[in-house]
Amino acid sequence: GPPALASTVAGPSSTSATAQPSPAQRVLPTPTSLVTRTGTLTFSRASVIDVGAHARPDTLQVAQDLAAFLRTPTGYPWRVVRGGSTGDAGRVVLAVGGPSGLGTEGYRLDVDGTSARLTAPTADGLFHGVQTLRQLMPPSVEAATVQAGATWSVPQVLVTDTPRYPLRGAMLDVARHFMTVGEVERYLDAMVPLKLNTFVLHLADDQGWRLAIRSWPRLATYGGAIETGGTPGGYYTQAQFRQLVAYAAARHITLVPQIDLPGHTNAALASYAQLNCDGVAPPRYTGTDVGFSSLCASKPVTYRFLDDVLSEISALTPGRYVSIGGDEAHSTTAADYTKMVDAAQRILHRNGKQMWGWHQTAAADPARGSVAAYWGTAGSDADIALAQEAAAKGERLVMAPADHAYLDMKYDASTPYGQDWAGLVSVTDSYTWDPATLVPGVPDSSIAGVLAPVWTETLPSIGPVEYMAFPRLAGIAQLGWSTQRSHDLEAYLVQLAAQAPRWEAAGVRFYRAPEVAWR
Ligand code: TNX
């Protein structure tokens, strides 16, 4: 981040101790349990990270990631050691194991005067615990340069924490406006402290195709060359896509590639005339309408195309899901829609993947265990019926209600970017809902989690994306992680204020919503 910003941060040497947020206010999403003790733990140049003598490689990796993160702002060596560390230099101890009941992503963080001891059943849990430790450190720990003279202390606490839902995601649309690998990596970095674990990358839509497909090269070279507004677009090579998958995986985030079909396909239809029912390629599209394009259900080449594309993408994707979108197919008959979605699903199954799609795909024949992402708004009966159908068919629902979780909606009428078709979505609106009760008739047992999409018709680059996503993404993350019992708007707004200096130090752009008393 820009070094100038770090100097505006109230660092650990700040004399006004009362101005510091409490430990509970600093950790977002709210942990299951956080007990504050008296005193602090102070790290020094002699501090180490101890993984014990028998550390598994994934534990060691979490320790090395933490060390690398801490070295930058502290300038300390942060050696990773395999057991035997003692003394009062202040150390971090990481171990897989510990108490039961923490699920596959939970952790326990026990900070006393000599050590911060993290235990978790899995490396994912350790990684989440590291995020809590990170948030308990001074905001300048986020800086990209050495913070000379700073004191690196954390309060003594006991945290036990496990997520409410197993799937907590963000979606980024790189089809409407292309984002470079570096821009996408920035977004992944910003997701990490929020304990999000799923990243849906929207790779193809009417305005652009953003992933090189070897068997259909013109998709990227022609269909990806421009973007909304007609400005130059771009695409990822398969090597770059693998790099993004790996970058996410290194942050304990699973990447779900999303190729929208059978609608939202103008970029593909423009690239290959034979995909069109009339054999004529339409011009590339640079506007912002939806629902006008469709693959051609009656042509055999359509199924060859689906097979080639989805097989290549499946081979590039280690995660269990590939998304076929399936929304707003307004130019496809119901029968053709089912035929093409079912064909896509069969191809995914043959490639060892499960289908992920918007809730409209429930109208086809989704298999048990596939994901239906719900983006309906309050009172939308047809959408609610499809969500109920998805649950009845054994799908896992992911809640992304447009009137709460669409981060491309304007905050208020003066927001310089964004859309308002689902209404204005203030920071308060984005947090004021319950995933479990949002859709009547969908049992909580069918709900896998939450998803916060950013569509980018109006967002030309990652700066505006961050401005729309932060702080609202934090609210969606908190809804997905924290118990409904802990849901508290006033407390949440204070938690957000505590994040501001961290985002500033990290260089994450965010919107200073008026309902928050920003620091
Ligand atoms: C609806 S939501 C869409 C997207 C648009 C978005 C704009 C959904 C599954 N489809 O194609 O980009 O609205 O807010």
mmCIF file of C-alpha atoms in Angstrom, residues 99-450:
data_model
loop_
_atom_site.group_PDB
_atom_site.id
_atom_site.type_symbol
_atom_site.label_atom_id
_atom_site.label_comp_id
_atom_site.label_asym_id
_atom_site.label_seq_id
_atom_site.Cartn_x
_atom_site.Cartn_y
_atom_site.Cartn_z
ATOM 1 C CA PRO A 99 -10.230 -29.341 20.956
ATOM 2 C CA SER A 100 -13.028 -31.031 19.044
ATOM 3 C CA GLY A 101 -16.184 -29.225 17.984
ATOM 4 C CA LEU A 102 -14.358 -26.708 15.825
ATOM 5 C CA GLY A 103 -15.415 -28.250 12.526
ATOM 6 C CA THR A 104 -13.079 -28.210 9.537
ATOM 7 C CA GLU A 105 -12.385 -24.472 9.609
ATOM 8 C CA GLY A 106 -12.489 -23.537 13.296
ATOM 9 C CA TYR A 107 -9.567 -22.707 15.557
ATOM 10 C CA ARG A 108 -8.621 -21.795 19.085
ATOM 11 C CA LEU A 109 -6.334 -18.853 19.827
ATOM 12 C CA ASP A 110 -4.898 -18.640 23.311
ATOM 13 C CA VAL A 111 -2.775 -15.574 23.996
ATOM 14 C CA ASP A 112 -0.988 -15.219 27.326
ATOM 15 C CA GLY A 113 2.038 -13.166 28.373
ATOM 16 C CA THR A 114 4.558 -15.373 26.582
ATOM 17 C CA SER A 115 2.881 -16.919 23.562
ATOM 18 C CA ALA A 116 0.044 -16.835 21.078
ATOM 19 C CA ARG A 117 -0.960 -20.475 20.775
ATOM 20 C CA LEU A 118 -3.079 -21.419 17.769
ATOM 21 C CA THR A 119 -4.631 -24.862 17.496
ATOM 22 C CA ALA A 120 -7.029 -26.103 14.852
ATOM 23 C CA PRO A 121 -8.185 -29.413 13.386
ATOM 24 C CA THR A 122 -6.950 -28.358 9.930
ATOM 25 C CA ALA A 123 -4.563 -25.980 8.215
ATOM 26 C CA ASP A 124 -7.614 -24.035 7.018
ATOM 27 C CA GLY A 125 -8.544 -23.476 10.647
ATOM 28 C CA LEU A 126 -5.003 -22.399 11.492
ATOM 29 C CA PHE A 127 -5.059 -19.961 8.598
ATOM 30 C CA HIS A 128 -8.325 -18.424 9.829
ATOM 31 C CA GLY A 129 -6.857 -18.214 13.313
ATOM 32 C CA VAL A 130 -3.878 -16.373 11.888
ATOM 33 C CA GLN A 131 -6.317 -13.797 10.507
ATOM 34 C CA THR A 132 -7.701 -13.235 13.987
ATOM 35 C CA LEU A 133 -4.179 -12.841 15.390
ATOM 36 C CA ARG A 134 -3.454 -10.402 12.554
ATOM 37 C CA GLN A 135 -6.529 -8.306 13.391
ATOM 38 C CA LEU A 136 -5.453 -8.182 17.035
ATOM 39 C CA MET A 137 -2.119 -6.647 16.014
ATOM 40 C CA PRO A 138 -1.842 -2.891 15.401
ATOM 41 C CA PRO A 139 -3.263 -1.709 12.054
ATOM 42 C CA SER A 140 0.200 -0.811 10.781
ATOM 43 C CA VAL A 141 0.928 -4.550 10.584
ATOM 44 C CA GLU A 142 -0.868 -4.224 7.231
ATOM 45 C CA ALA A 143 1.687 -1.794 5.849
ATOM 46 C CA ALA A 144 3.924 -2.714 2.929
ATOM 47 C CA THR A 145 7.010 -1.096 4.481
ATOM 48 C CA VAL A 146 8.938 -1.460 7.757
ATOM 49 C CA GLN A 147 7.255 0.522 10.541
ATOM 50 C CA ALA A 148 10.333 1.705 12.387
ATOM 51 C CA GLY A 149 9.962 2.092 16.139
ATOM 52 C CA ALA A 150 6.568 0.434 16.369
ATOM 53 C CA THR A 151 5.615 -1.855 19.271
ATOM 54 C CA TRP A 152 4.058 -5.133 18.168
ATOM 55 C CA SER A 153 1.643 -6.227 20.862
ATOM 56 C CA VAL A 154 -1.591 -8.160 20.986
ATOM 57 C CA PRO A 155 -4.077 -8.283 23.855
ATOM 58 C CA GLN A 156 -4.233 -11.467 25.915
ATOM 59 C CA VAL A 157 -7.377 -13.277 24.790
ATOM 60 C CA LEU A 158 -8.911 -16.700 24.468
ATOM 61 C CA VAL A 159 -10.800 -17.147 21.198
ATOM 62 C CA THR A 160 -12.673 -20.253 20.137
ATOM 63 C CA ASP A 161 -14.231 -19.856 16.746
ATOM 64 C CA THR A 162 -15.951 -21.843 14.033
ATOM 65 C CA PRO A 163 -17.980 -20.666 11.034
ATOM 66 C CA ARG A 164 -21.764 -20.719 10.825
ATOM 67 C CA TYR A 165 -21.707 -21.803 7.155
ATOM 68 C CA PRO A 166 -19.115 -23.821 5.238
ATOM 69 C CA LEU A 167 -19.246 -21.670 2.102
ATOM 70 C CA ARG A 168 -18.493 -17.951 2.242
ATOM 71 C CA GLY A 169 -17.786 -16.407 -1.107
ATOM 72 C CA ALA A 170 -17.135 -13.381 -3.240
ATOM 73 C CA MET A 171 -17.762 -13.190 -6.990
ATOM 74 C CA LEU A 172 -15.935 -10.897 -9.385
ATOM 75 C CA ASP A 173 -17.108 -10.188 -12.935
ATOM 76 C CA VAL A 174 -14.083 -9.845 -15.206
ATOM 77 C CA ALA A 175 -16.219 -10.272 -18.330
ATOM 78 C CA ARG A 176 -17.906 -6.857 -18.374
ATOM 79 C CA HIS A 177 -14.613 -5.149 -17.571
ATOM 80 C CA PHE A 178 -11.415 -7.153 -17.730
ATOM 81 C CA MET A 179 -9.245 -7.160 -14.618
ATOM 82 C CA THR A 180 -5.583 -8.126 -14.830
ATOM 83 C CA VAL A 181 -4.126 -11.030 -12.850
ATOM 84 C CA GLY A 182 -2.603 -8.482 -10.477
ATOM 85 C CA GLU A 183 -5.962 -6.786 -9.933
ATOM 86 C CA VAL A 184 -7.689 -10.082 -9.192
ATOM 87 C CA GLU A 185 -4.894 -11.031 -6.789
ATOM 88 C CA ARG A 186 -5.415 -7.733 -4.954
ATOM 89 C CA TYR A 187 -9.057 -8.639 -4.477
ATOM 90 C CA LEU A 188 -8.126 -12.104 -3.192
ATOM 91 C CA ASP A 189 -5.711 -10.496 -0.727
ATOM 92 C CA ALA A 190 -8.480 -8.261 0.587
ATOM 93 C CA MET A 191 -10.809 -11.259 1.044
ATOM 94 C CA VAL A 192 -8.363 -13.110 3.280
ATOM 95 C CA PRO A 193 -8.812 -11.296 6.634
ATOM 96 C CA LEU A 194 -12.592 -11.736 6.288
ATOM 97 C CA LYS A 195 -12.178 -15.532 6.370
ATOM 98 C CA LEU A 196 -13.894 -15.951 2.995
ATOM 99 C CA ASN A 197 -13.121 -19.323 1.391
ATOM 100 C CA THR A 198 -14.699 -19.254 -2.076
ATOM 101 C CA PHE A 199 -14.044 -17.043 -5.084
ATOM 102 C CA VAL A 200 -16.318 -17.207 -8.122
ATOM 103 C CA LEU A 201 -14.589 -15.752 -11.169
ATOM 104 C CA HIS A 202 -17.152 -14.703 -13.791
ATOM 105 C CA LEU A 203 -15.156 -15.363 -16.958
ATOM 106 C CA ALA A 204 -17.600 -15.103 -19.847
ATOM 107 C CA ASP A 205 -20.598 -12.970 -20.662
ATOM 108 C CA ASP A 206 -22.075 -11.021 -23.568
ATOM 109 C CA GLN A 207 -19.326 -8.392 -23.409
ATOM 110 C CA GLY A 208 -16.277 -10.623 -23.248
ATOM 111 C CA TRP A 209 -14.670 -14.043 -22.986
ATOM 112 C CA ARG A 210 -11.702 -13.953 -20.593
ATOM 113 C CA LEU A 211 -10.085 -17.397 -20.598
ATOM 114 C CA ALA A 212 -8.044 -18.940 -23.412
ATOM 115 C CA ILE A 213 -9.660 -22.167 -24.642
ATOM 116 C CA ARG A 214 -7.262 -24.206 -26.786
ATOM 117 C CA SER A 215 -9.954 -25.930 -28.836
ATOM 118 C CA TRP A 216 -11.830 -22.665 -29.533
ATOM 119 C CA PRO A 217 -9.094 -20.006 -29.618
ATOM 120 C CA ARG A 218 -11.165 -17.163 -31.086
ATOM 121 C CA LEU A 219 -13.277 -17.035 -27.904
ATOM 122 C CA ALA A 220 -10.431 -15.239 -26.161
ATOM 123 C CA THR A 221 -8.544 -13.599 -29.009
ATOM 124 C CA TYR A 222 -11.649 -12.088 -30.614
ATOM 125 C CA GLY A 223 -14.384 -12.456 -27.993
ATOM 126 C CA GLY A 224 -12.057 -11.216 -25.267
ATOM 127 C CA ALA A 225 -10.486 -8.318 -27.131
ATOM 128 C CA ILE A 226 -12.923 -5.650 -25.958
ATOM 129 C CA GLU A 227 -15.149 -4.938 -22.972
ATOM 130 C CA THR A 228 -18.174 -2.851 -21.979
ATOM 131 C CA GLY A 229 -17.942 0.592 -23.540
ATOM 132 C CA GLY A 230 -15.702 -0.691 -26.336
ATOM 133 C CA THR A 231 -12.400 -0.203 -24.524
ATOM 134 C CA PRO A 232 -9.664 -2.845 -24.931
ATOM 135 C CA GLY A 233 -10.426 -6.013 -22.947
ATOM 136 C CA GLY A 234 -8.151 -8.954 -22.376
ATOM 137 C CA TYR A 235 -8.083 -12.566 -21.334
ATOM 138 C CA TYR A 236 -6.106 -14.957 -19.159
ATOM 139 C CA THR A 237 -3.873 -17.555 -20.711
ATOM 140 C CA GLN A 238 -4.369 -20.990 -19.188
ATOM 141 C CA ALA A 239 -1.071 -20.500 -17.337
ATOM 142 C CA GLN A 240 -2.356 -17.222 -15.879
ATOM 143 C CA PHE A 241 -5.609 -18.879 -14.882
ATOM 144 C CA ARG A 242 -3.666 -21.625 -13.095
ATOM 145 C CA GLN A 243 -1.688 -18.879 -11.381
ATOM 146 C CA LEU A 244 -4.938 -17.371 -10.077
ATOM 147 C CA VAL A 245 -6.165 -20.767 -8.891
ATOM 148 C CA ALA A 246 -2.880 -21.266 -7.050
ATOM 149 C CA TYR A 247 -2.858 -17.737 -5.623
ATOM 150 C CA ALA A 248 -6.337 -18.333 -4.216
ATOM 151 C CA ALA A 249 -5.429 -21.803 -2.931
ATOM 152 C CA ALA A 250 -2.401 -20.375 -1.128
ATOM 153 C CA ARG A 251 -4.915 -18.174 0.717
ATOM 154 C CA HIS A 252 -7.185 -21.146 1.509
ATOM 155 C CA ILE A 253 -9.703 -19.921 -1.065
ATOM 156 C CA THR A 254 -11.265 -22.222 -3.654
ATOM 157 C CA LEU A 255 -11.705 -20.689 -7.086
ATOM 158 C CA VAL A 256 -14.942 -21.481 -8.930
ATOM 159 C CA PRO A 257 -14.740 -20.542 -12.616
ATOM 160 C CA GLN A 258 -18.011 -19.278 -14.074
ATOM 161 C CA ILE A 259 -18.907 -19.502 -17.765
ATOM 162 C CA ASP A 260 -22.425 -18.192 -18.222
ATOM 163 C CA LEU A 261 -24.768 -20.189 -20.472
ATOM 164 C CA PRO A 262 -27.006 -20.609 -22.409
ATOM 165 C CA GLY A 263 -27.702 -16.845 -22.177
ATOM 166 C CA HIS A 264 -25.042 -14.192 -21.584
ATOM 167 C CA THR A 265 -23.137 -15.762 -24.491
ATOM 168 C CA ASN A 266 -22.831 -13.008 -27.098
ATOM 169 C CA ALA A 267 -19.025 -12.976 -26.900
ATOM 170 C CA ALA A 268 -18.971 -16.663 -27.871
ATOM 171 C CA LEU A 269 -21.662 -16.240 -30.520
ATOM 172 C CA ALA A 270 -19.732 -13.317 -32.017
ATOM 173 C CA SER A 271 -16.528 -15.361 -32.114
ATOM 174 C CA TYR A 272 -17.938 -18.406 -33.935
ATOM 175 C CA ALA A 273 -20.709 -18.062 -36.509
ATOM 176 C CA GLN A 274 -21.498 -21.791 -36.353
ATOM 177 C CA LEU A 275 -22.731 -21.456 -32.750
ATOM 178 C CA ASN A 276 -25.667 -19.339 -33.934
ATOM 179 C CA CYS A 277 -28.939 -20.968 -35.026
ATOM 180 C CA ASP A 278 -28.889 -18.823 -38.180
ATOM 181 C CA GLY A 279 -25.168 -19.374 -38.774
ATOM 182 C CA VAL A 280 -24.491 -15.627 -38.632
ATOM 183 C CA ALA A 281 -22.144 -14.185 -36.038
ATOM 184 C CA PRO A 282 -23.568 -11.103 -34.321
ATOM 185 C CA PRO A 283 -21.275 -8.135 -33.703
ATOM 186 C CA ARG A 284 -19.445 -8.016 -30.400
ATOM 187 C CA TYR A 285 -21.482 -6.301 -27.700
ATOM 188 C CA THR A 286 -20.319 -3.324 -25.659
ATOM 189 C CA GLY A 287 -23.578 -2.238 -23.980
ATOM 190 C CA THR A 288 -25.131 -3.263 -20.662
ATOM 191 C CA ASP A 289 -28.396 -5.013 -21.597
ATOM 192 C CA VAL A 290 -28.984 -8.580 -20.450
ATOM 193 C CA GLY A 291 -31.076 -11.485 -21.714
ATOM 194 C CA PHE A 292 -30.708 -11.106 -25.488
ATOM 195 C CA SER A 293 -28.276 -13.904 -26.391
ATOM 196 C CA SER A 294 -28.597 -17.688 -26.433
ATOM 197 C CA LEU A 295 -26.678 -20.736 -27.493
ATOM 198 C CA CYS A 296 -28.559 -22.836 -30.063
ATOM 199 C CA ALA A 297 -30.122 -25.945 -28.502
ATOM 200 C CA SER A 298 -30.887 -27.635 -31.817
ATOM 201 C CA LYS A 299 -27.332 -27.684 -33.209
ATOM 202 C CA PRO A 300 -24.943 -30.573 -32.441
ATOM 203 C CA VAL A 301 -22.008 -28.137 -32.526
ATOM 204 C CA THR A 302 -23.405 -26.477 -29.394
ATOM 205 C CA TYR A 303 -22.812 -29.667 -27.398
ATOM 206 C CA ARG A 304 -19.333 -30.114 -28.871
ATOM 207 C CA PHE A 305 -18.608 -26.546 -27.812
ATOM 208 C CA LEU A 306 -19.901 -27.164 -24.287
ATOM 209 C CA ASP A 307 -17.915 -30.371 -24.011
ATOM 210 C CA ASP A 308 -14.668 -28.799 -25.225
ATOM 211 C CA VAL A 309 -14.970 -25.668 -23.109
ATOM 212 C CA LEU A 310 -16.193 -27.263 -19.884
ATOM 213 C CA SER A 311 -13.696 -30.128 -20.158
ATOM 214 C CA GLU A 312 -10.776 -27.740 -20.578
ATOM 215 C CA ILE A 313 -11.963 -25.601 -17.685
ATOM 216 C CA SER A 314 -12.542 -28.643 -15.480
ATOM 217 C CA ALA A 315 -9.002 -29.809 -16.170
ATOM 218 C CA LEU A 316 -7.671 -26.421 -15.042
ATOM 219 C CA THR A 317 -9.764 -26.404 -11.860
ATOM 220 C CA PRO A 318 -8.871 -28.442 -8.773
ATOM 221 C CA GLY A 319 -12.046 -27.376 -6.922
ATOM 222 C CA ARG A 320 -15.192 -29.491 -7.003
ATOM 223 C CA TYR A 321 -17.423 -26.870 -8.643
ATOM 224 C CA VAL A 322 -17.610 -25.275 -12.057
ATOM 225 C CA SER A 323 -20.327 -22.668 -12.546
ATOM 226 C CA ILE A 324 -22.413 -22.551 -15.692
ATOM 227 C CA GLY A 325 -24.292 -19.421 -14.596
ATOM 228 C CA GLY A 326 -27.673 -20.113 -16.120
ATOM 229 C CA ASP A 327 -29.287 -16.775 -15.239
ATOM 230 C CA GLU A 328 -31.484 -14.530 -17.360
ATOM 231 C CA ALA A 329 -31.807 -16.854 -20.346
ATOM 232 C CA HIS A 330 -34.672 -14.719 -21.624
ATOM 233 C CA SER A 331 -33.977 -15.632 -25.257
ATOM 234 C CA THR A 332 -34.050 -19.393 -24.676
ATOM 235 C CA THR A 333 -37.225 -21.500 -24.455
ATOM 236 C CA ALA A 334 -37.743 -23.426 -21.221
ATOM 237 C CA ALA A 335 -37.248 -26.743 -23.014
ATOM 238 C CA ASP A 336 -34.046 -25.586 -24.721
ATOM 239 C CA TYR A 337 -32.797 -24.185 -21.430
ATOM 240 C CA THR A 338 -33.229 -27.505 -19.639
ATOM 241 C CA LYS A 339 -31.655 -29.386 -22.537
ATOM 242 C CA MET A 340 -28.512 -27.257 -22.555
ATOM 243 C CA VAL A 341 -28.120 -26.955 -18.764
ATOM 244 C CA ASP A 342 -28.561 -30.711 -18.380
ATOM 245 C CA ALA A 343 -26.015 -31.335 -21.122
ATOM 246 C CA ALA A 344 -23.566 -29.005 -19.403
ATOM 247 C CA GLN A 345 -24.117 -30.792 -16.114
ATOM 248 C CA ARG A 346 -23.489 -34.216 -17.675
ATOM 249 C CA ILE A 347 -20.212 -32.911 -19.117
ATOM 250 C CA LEU A 348 -19.174 -31.579 -15.715
ATOM 251 C CA HIS A 349 -20.001 -34.880 -14.027
ATOM 252 C CA ARG A 350 -17.942 -36.759 -16.603
ATOM 253 C CA ASN A 351 -15.073 -34.416 -15.705
ATOM 254 C CA GLY A 352 -15.497 -35.078 -12.000
ATOM 255 C CA LYS A 353 -17.105 -31.710 -11.218
ATOM 256 C CA GLN A 354 -20.375 -30.654 -9.686
ATOM 257 C CA MET A 355 -22.534 -27.960 -11.220
ATOM 258 C CA TRP A 356 -22.787 -24.546 -9.686
ATOM 259 C CA GLY A 357 -25.364 -22.154 -11.128
ATOM 260 C CA TRP A 358 -27.774 -19.360 -10.298
ATOM 261 C CA HIS A 359 -31.128 -20.420 -8.841
ATOM 262 C CA GLN A 360 -32.685 -20.489 -12.327
ATOM 263 C CA THR A 361 -30.830 -23.759 -12.922
ATOM 264 C CA ALA A 362 -33.200 -25.423 -10.425
ATOM 265 C CA ALA A 363 -35.713 -25.485 -13.299
ATOM 266 C CA ALA A 364 -33.478 -28.011 -15.089
ATOM 267 C CA ASP A 365 -32.388 -31.280 -13.463
ATOM 268 C CA PRO A 366 -29.656 -30.305 -11.015
ATOM 269 C CA ALA A 367 -28.082 -33.246 -9.189
ATOM 270 C CA ARG A 368 -28.091 -33.503 -5.423
ATOM 271 C CA GLY A 369 -25.135 -31.606 -4.042
ATOM 272 C CA SER A 370 -24.980 -29.084 -6.862
ATOM 273 C CA VAL A 371 -25.035 -25.427 -5.873
ATOM 274 C CA ALA A 372 -27.862 -22.981 -6.550
ATOM 275 C CA ALA A 373 -26.861 -19.387 -5.892
ATOM 276 C CA TYR A 374 -29.934 -17.343 -5.023
ATOM 277 C CA TRP A 375 -29.929 -13.724 -6.190
ATOM 278 C CA GLY A 376 -33.626 -12.892 -5.822
ATOM 279 C CA THR A 377 -34.942 -9.804 -4.110
ATOM 280 C CA ALA A 378 -37.574 -9.485 -1.392
ATOM 281 C CA GLY A 379 -41.008 -10.557 -2.574
ATOM 282 C CA SER A 380 -39.841 -12.090 -5.861
ATOM 283 C CA ASP A 381 -42.179 -15.089 -5.784
ATOM 284 C CA ALA A 382 -40.862 -16.798 -8.921
ATOM 285 C CA ASP A 383 -37.307 -16.683 -7.573
ATOM 286 C CA ILE A 384 -38.442 -17.931 -4.160
ATOM 287 C CA ALA A 385 -40.243 -20.854 -5.820
ATOM 288 C CA LEU A 386 -37.049 -21.781 -7.681
ATOM 289 C CA ALA A 387 -35.022 -21.616 -4.466
ATOM 290 C CA GLN A 388 -37.530 -23.955 -2.841
ATOM 291 C CA GLU A 389 -37.308 -26.247 -5.853
ATOM 292 C CA ALA A 390 -33.512 -26.228 -5.576
ATOM 293 C CA ALA A 391 -33.724 -27.250 -1.915
ATOM 294 C CA ALA A 392 -36.296 -29.934 -2.701
ATOM 295 C CA LYS A 393 -33.930 -31.351 -5.337
ATOM 296 C CA GLY A 394 -31.148 -31.594 -2.787
ATOM 297 C CA GLU A 395 -29.113 -28.636 -3.991
ATOM 298 C CA ARG A 396 -26.956 -26.558 -1.677
ATOM 299 C CA LEU A 397 -28.169 -22.973 -1.616
ATOM 300 C CA VAL A 398 -25.801 -20.043 -1.507
ATOM 301 C CA MET A 399 -27.501 -16.794 -0.549
ATOM 302 C CA ALA A 400 -26.635 -13.771 -2.695
ATOM 303 C CA PRO A 401 -29.804 -11.647 -2.475
ATOM 304 C CA ALA A 402 -29.363 -8.728 -4.879
ATOM 305 C CA ASP A 403 -31.021 -6.243 -2.512
ATOM 306 C CA HIS A 404 -28.462 -7.050 0.224
ATOM 307 C CA ALA A 405 -25.435 -8.790 -1.248
ATOM 308 C CA TYR A 406 -24.968 -7.287 -4.731
ATOM 309 C CA LEU A 407 -21.964 -5.089 -4.223
ATOM 310 C CA ASP A 408 -22.459 -3.381 -7.577
ATOM 311 C CA MET A 409 -25.642 -1.714 -6.286
ATOM 312 C CA LYS A 410 -25.155 1.940 -5.386
ATOM 313 C CA TYR A 411 -24.872 2.725 -1.662
ATOM 314 C CA ASP A 412 -27.032 5.788 -2.120
ATOM 315 C CA ALA A 413 -28.176 8.023 -4.956
ATOM 316 C CA SER A 414 -24.851 9.884 -5.007
ATOM 317 C CA THR A 415 -22.601 6.807 -5.413
ATOM 318 C CA PRO A 416 -20.483 7.546 -8.502
ATOM 319 C CA TYR A 417 -20.581 3.943 -9.803
ATOM 320 C CA GLY A 418 -22.949 1.043 -9.789
ATOM 321 C CA GLN A 419 -26.517 0.153 -10.643
ATOM 322 C CA ASP A 420 -29.787 0.453 -8.750
ATOM 323 C CA TRP A 421 -32.129 -2.111 -10.293
ATOM 324 C CA ALA A 422 -32.255 -4.001 -6.966
ATOM 325 C CA GLY A 423 -32.489 -0.726 -5.054
ATOM 326 C CA LEU A 424 -29.889 1.251 -3.167
ATOM 327 C CA VAL A 425 -27.927 -1.014 -0.813
ATOM 328 C CA SER A 426 -26.498 0.891 2.125
ATOM 329 C CA VAL A 427 -23.906 -0.614 4.437
ATOM 330 C CA THR A 428 -26.747 -1.181 6.896
ATOM 331 C CA ASP A 429 -28.895 -2.918 4.238
ATOM 332 C CA SER A 430 -26.060 -5.235 3.243
ATOM 333 C CA TYR A 431 -25.768 -6.501 6.829
ATOM 334 C CA THR A 432 -29.415 -6.473 7.902
ATOM 335 C CA TRP A 433 -30.662 -9.912 6.863
ATOM 336 C CA ASP A 434 -30.409 -13.513 7.968
ATOM 337 C CA PRO A 435 -29.329 -16.159 5.426
ATOM 338 C CA ALA A 436 -31.378 -18.794 7.273
ATOM 339 C CA THR A 437 -34.724 -16.992 7.064
ATOM 340 C CA LEU A 438 -34.266 -14.986 3.868
ATOM 341 C CA VAL A 439 -36.212 -17.383 1.661
ATOM 342 C CA PRO A 440 -39.316 -18.923 3.217
ATOM 343 C CA GLY A 441 -39.577 -22.676 2.800
ATOM 344 C CA VAL A 442 -35.848 -23.278 2.440
ATOM 345 C CA PRO A 443 -34.559 -25.131 5.500
ATOM 346 C CA ASP A 444 -31.293 -23.991 7.059
ATOM 347 C CA SER A 445 -29.935 -27.479 6.385
ATOM 348 C CA SER A 446 -30.081 -26.689 2.640
ATOM 349 C CA ILE A 447 -28.079 -23.512 3.008
ATOM 350 C CA ALA A 448 -24.356 -23.828 2.304
ATOM 351 C CA GLY A 449 -23.555 -20.189 2.799
ATOM 352 C CA VAL A 450 -23.424 -16.716 1.338
#
